[in-house]
PDB file of C-alpha atoms in Angstrom:
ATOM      1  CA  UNK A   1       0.428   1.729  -7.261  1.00 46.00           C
ATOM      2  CA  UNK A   2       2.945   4.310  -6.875  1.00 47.00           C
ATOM      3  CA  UNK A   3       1.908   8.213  -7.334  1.00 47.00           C
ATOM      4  CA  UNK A   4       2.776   8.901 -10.392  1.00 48.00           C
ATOM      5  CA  UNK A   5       1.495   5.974 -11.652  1.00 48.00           C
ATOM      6  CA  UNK A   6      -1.876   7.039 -10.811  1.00 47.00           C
ATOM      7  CA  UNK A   7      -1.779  10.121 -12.797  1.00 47.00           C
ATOM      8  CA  UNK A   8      -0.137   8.112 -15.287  1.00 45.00           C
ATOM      9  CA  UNK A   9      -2.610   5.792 -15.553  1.00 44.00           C
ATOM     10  CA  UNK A  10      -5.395   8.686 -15.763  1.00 40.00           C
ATOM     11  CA  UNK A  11      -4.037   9.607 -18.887  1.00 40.00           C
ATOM     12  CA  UNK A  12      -4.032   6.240 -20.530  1.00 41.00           C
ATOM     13  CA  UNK A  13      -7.111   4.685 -19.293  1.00 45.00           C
ATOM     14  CA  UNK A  14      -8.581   8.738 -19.543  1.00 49.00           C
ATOM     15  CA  UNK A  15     -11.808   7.738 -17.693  1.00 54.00           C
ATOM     16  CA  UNK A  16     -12.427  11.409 -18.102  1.00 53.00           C
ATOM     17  CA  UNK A  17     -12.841  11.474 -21.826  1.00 55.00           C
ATOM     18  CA  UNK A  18     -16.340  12.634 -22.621  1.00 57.00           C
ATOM     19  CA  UNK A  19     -16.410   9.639 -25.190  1.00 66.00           C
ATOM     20  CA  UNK A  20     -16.433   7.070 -22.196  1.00 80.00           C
ATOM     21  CA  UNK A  21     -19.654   5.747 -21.543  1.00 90.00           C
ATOM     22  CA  UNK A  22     -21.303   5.813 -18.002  1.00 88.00           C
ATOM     23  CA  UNK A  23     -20.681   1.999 -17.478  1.00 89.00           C
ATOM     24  CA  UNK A  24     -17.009   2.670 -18.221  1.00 93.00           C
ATOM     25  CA  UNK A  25     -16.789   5.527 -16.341  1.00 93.00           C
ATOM     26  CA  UNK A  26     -18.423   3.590 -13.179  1.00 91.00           C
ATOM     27  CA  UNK A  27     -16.252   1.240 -13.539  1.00 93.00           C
ATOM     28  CA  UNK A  28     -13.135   3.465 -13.816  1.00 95.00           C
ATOM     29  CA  UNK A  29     -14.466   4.706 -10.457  1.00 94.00           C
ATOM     30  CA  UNK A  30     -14.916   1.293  -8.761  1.00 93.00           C
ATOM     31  CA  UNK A  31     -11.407   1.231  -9.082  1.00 95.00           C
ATOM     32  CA  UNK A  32     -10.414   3.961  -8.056  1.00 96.00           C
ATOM     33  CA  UNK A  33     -12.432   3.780  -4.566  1.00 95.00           C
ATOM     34  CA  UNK A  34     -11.030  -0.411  -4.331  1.00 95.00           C
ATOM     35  CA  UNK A  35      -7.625   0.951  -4.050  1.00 96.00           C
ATOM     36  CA  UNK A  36      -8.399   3.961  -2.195  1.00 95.00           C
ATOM     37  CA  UNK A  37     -10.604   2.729   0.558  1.00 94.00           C
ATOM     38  CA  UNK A  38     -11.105  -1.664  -0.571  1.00 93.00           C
ATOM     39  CA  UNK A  39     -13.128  -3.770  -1.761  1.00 94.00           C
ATOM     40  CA  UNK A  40     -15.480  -4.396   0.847  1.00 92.00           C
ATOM     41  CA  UNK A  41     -15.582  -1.136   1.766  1.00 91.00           C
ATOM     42  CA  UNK A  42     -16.718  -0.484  -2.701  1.00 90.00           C
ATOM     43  CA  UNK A  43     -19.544  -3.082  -1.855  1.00 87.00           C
ATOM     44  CA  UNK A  44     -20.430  -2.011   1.352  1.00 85.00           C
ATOM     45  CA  UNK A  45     -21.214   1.961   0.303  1.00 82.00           C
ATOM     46  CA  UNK A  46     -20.963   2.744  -3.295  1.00 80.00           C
ATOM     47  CA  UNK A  47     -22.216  -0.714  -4.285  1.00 76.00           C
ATOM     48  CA  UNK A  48     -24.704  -1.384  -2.444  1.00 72.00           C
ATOM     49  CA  UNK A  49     -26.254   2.426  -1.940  1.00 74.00           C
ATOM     50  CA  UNK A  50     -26.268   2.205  -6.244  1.00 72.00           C
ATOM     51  CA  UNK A  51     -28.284  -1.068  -6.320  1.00 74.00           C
ATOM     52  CA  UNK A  52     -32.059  -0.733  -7.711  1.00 76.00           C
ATOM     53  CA  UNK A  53     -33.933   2.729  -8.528  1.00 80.00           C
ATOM     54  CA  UNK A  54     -34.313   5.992  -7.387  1.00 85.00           C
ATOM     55  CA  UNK A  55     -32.503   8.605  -5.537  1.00 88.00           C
ATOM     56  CA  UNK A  56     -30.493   6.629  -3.976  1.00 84.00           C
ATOM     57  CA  UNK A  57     -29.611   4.677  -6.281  1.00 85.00           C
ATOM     58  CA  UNK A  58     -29.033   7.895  -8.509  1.00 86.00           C
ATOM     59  CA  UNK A  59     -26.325   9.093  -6.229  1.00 87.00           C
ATOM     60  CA  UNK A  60     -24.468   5.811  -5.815  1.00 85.00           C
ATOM     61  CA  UNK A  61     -24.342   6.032  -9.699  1.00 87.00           C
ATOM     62  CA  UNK A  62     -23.275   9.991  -9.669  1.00 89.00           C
ATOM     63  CA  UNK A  63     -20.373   8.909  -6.906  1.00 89.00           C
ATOM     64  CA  UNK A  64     -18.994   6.584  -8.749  1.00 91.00           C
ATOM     65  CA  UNK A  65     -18.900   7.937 -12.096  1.00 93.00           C
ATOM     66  CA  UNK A  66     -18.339  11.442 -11.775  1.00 94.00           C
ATOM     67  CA  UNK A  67     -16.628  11.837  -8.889  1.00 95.00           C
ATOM     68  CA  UNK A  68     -14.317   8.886  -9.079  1.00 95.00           C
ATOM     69  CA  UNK A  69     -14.687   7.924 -12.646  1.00 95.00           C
ATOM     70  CA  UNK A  70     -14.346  11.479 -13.833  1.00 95.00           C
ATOM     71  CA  UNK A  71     -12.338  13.606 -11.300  1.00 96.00           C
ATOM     72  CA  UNK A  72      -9.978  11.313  -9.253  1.00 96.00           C
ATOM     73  CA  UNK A  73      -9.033   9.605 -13.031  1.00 95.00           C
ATOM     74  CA  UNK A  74      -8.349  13.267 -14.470  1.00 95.00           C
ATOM     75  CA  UNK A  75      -4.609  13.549 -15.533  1.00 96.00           C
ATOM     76  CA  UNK A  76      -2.508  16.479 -13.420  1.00 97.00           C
ATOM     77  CA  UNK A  77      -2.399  15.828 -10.012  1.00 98.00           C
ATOM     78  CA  UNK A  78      -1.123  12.268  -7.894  1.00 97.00           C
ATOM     79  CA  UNK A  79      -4.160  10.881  -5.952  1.00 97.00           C
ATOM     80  CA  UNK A  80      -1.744  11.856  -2.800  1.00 98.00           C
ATOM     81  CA  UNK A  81      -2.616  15.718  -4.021  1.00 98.00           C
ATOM     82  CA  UNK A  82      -5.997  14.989  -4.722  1.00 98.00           C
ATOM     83  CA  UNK A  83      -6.012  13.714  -1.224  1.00 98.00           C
ATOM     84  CA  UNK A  84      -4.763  16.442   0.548  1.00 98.00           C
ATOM     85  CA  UNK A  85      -6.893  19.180  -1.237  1.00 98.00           C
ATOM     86  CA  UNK A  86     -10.086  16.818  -0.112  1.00 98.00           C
ATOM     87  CA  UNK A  87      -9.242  16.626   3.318  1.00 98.00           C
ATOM     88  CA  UNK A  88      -9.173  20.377   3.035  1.00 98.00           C
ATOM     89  CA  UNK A  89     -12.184  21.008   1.785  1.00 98.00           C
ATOM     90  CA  UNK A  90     -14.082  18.518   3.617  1.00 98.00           C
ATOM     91  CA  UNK A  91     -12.542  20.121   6.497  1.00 98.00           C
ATOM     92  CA  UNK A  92     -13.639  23.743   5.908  1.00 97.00           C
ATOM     93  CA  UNK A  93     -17.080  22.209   5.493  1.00 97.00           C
ATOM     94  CA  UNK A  94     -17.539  20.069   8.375  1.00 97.00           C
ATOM     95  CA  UNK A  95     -17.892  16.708   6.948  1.00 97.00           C
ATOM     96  CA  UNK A  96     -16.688  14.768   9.615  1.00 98.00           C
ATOM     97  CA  UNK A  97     -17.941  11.161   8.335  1.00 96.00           C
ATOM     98  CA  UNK A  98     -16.222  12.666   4.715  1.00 97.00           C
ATOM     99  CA  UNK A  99     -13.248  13.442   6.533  1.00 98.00           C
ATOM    100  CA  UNK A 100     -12.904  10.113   7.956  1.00 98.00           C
ATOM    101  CA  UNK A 101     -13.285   8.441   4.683  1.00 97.00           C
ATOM    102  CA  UNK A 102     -10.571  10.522   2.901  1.00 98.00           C
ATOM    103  CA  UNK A 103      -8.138   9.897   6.003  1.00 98.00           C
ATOM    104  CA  UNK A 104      -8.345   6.227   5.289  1.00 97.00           C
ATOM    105  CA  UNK A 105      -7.818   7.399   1.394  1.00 98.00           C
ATOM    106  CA  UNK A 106      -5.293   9.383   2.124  1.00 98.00           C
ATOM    107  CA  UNK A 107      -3.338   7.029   3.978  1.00 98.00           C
ATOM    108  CA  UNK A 108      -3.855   4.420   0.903  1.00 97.00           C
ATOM    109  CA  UNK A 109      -2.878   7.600  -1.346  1.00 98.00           C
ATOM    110  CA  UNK A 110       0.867   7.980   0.159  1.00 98.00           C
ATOM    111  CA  UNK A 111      -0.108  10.868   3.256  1.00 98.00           C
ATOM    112  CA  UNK A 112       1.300   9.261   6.212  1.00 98.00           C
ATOM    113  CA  UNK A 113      -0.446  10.416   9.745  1.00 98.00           C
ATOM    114  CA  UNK A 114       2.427  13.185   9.868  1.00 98.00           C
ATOM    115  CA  UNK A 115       0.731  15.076   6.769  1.00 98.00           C
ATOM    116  CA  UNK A 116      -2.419  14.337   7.455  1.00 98.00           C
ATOM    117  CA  UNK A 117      -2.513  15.729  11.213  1.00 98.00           C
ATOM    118  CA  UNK A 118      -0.131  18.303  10.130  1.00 98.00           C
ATOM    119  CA  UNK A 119      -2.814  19.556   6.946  1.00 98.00           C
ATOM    120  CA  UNK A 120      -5.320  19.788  10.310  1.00 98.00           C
ATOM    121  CA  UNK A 121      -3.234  22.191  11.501  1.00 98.00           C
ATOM    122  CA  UNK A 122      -2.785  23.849   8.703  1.00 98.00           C
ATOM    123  CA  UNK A 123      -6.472  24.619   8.305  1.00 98.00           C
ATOM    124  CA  UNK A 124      -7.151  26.696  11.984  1.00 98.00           C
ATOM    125  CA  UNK A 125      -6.682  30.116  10.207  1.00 98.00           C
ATOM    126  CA  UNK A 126      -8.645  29.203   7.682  1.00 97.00           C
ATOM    127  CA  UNK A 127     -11.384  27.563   8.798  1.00 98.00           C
ATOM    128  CA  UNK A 128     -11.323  28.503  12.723  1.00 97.00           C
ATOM    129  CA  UNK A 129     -10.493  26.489  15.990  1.00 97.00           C
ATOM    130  CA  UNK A 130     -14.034  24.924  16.073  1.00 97.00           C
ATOM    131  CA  UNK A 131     -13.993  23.172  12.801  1.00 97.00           C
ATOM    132  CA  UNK A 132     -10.114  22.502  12.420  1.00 98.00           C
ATOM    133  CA  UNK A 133     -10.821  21.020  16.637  1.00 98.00           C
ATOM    134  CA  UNK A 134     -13.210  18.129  14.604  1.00 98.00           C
ATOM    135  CA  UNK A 135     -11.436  17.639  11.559  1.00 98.00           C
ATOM    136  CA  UNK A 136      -8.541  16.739  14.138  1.00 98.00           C
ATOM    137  CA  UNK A 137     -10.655  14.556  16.261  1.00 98.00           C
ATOM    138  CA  UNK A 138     -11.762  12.692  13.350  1.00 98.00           C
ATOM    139  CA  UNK A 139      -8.473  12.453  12.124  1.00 98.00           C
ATOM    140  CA  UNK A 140      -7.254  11.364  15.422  1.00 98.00           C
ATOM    141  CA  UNK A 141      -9.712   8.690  15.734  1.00 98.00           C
ATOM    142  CA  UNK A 142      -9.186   7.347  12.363  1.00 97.00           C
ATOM    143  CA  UNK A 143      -5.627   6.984  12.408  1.00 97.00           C
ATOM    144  CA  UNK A 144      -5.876   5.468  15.940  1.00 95.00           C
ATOM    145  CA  UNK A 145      -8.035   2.863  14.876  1.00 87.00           C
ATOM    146  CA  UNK A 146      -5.731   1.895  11.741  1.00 70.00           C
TER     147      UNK A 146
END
């Protein structure tokens, strides 16, 4: 799926229509995350951690519907923007197993290692040496083992 076809097909699936029901926004998000990051990788985490009751359960759910049902489905920006805007944030907050995730995304979303290591960079005034020193060890890691 090319770029714009993502934010393409946001619009006319529009898993981000309040009128959607949970199970079809859920669903929209199982998608999402199988192209992102694969299918095994779905039933390994999101699957698997929304299986049965309670909180647990509760956040596989939340994932999957608003965060990729909802947001990564939302019309206006490519999933390769999305991408790069996650990294960020993650980045700024430390989230190194995050980070590593959304490499892999990335990397399915169009960023080749280039932009991603180069968005590292990008983040030392922002976010200091420290931080921006583990987001790039992470990254480095990641990509390596790709």
């Amino acid at each position: 799926m090319s770029q714009t076809e993502g934010a393409e097909d946001a619009e006319s699936v529009g898993a981000a229509d309040a009128d959607l029901t949970a199970a079809a926004r859920r669903a929209a998000g199982e998608g999402v995350v199988a192209e992102m990051l694969g299918k095994d990788f779905l039933a390994a985490n999101m699957k698997a951690m929304q299986a049965g009751e309670g909180a647990v359960a509760g956040m596989g759910r939340l994932a999957l519907e608003h965060v990729f049902g909802d947001i990564w489905t939302r019309p206006g920006l490519t999933r390769r923007d999305r991408s790069l805007i996650t990294l960020g944030v993650l980045m700024a907050q430390g989230h190194q197993t995050e980070i590593g995730n959304h490499v892999m995304a990335g990397r399915a979303n169009g960023l080749s290692p280039e932009e991603i290591m180069e968005a590292v960079l990008h983040t030392v005034p922002y976010i200091g040496y420290p931080a921006a020193g583990q987001a790039m060890a992470t990254a480095t890691r990641v990509l390596g083992a790709a």
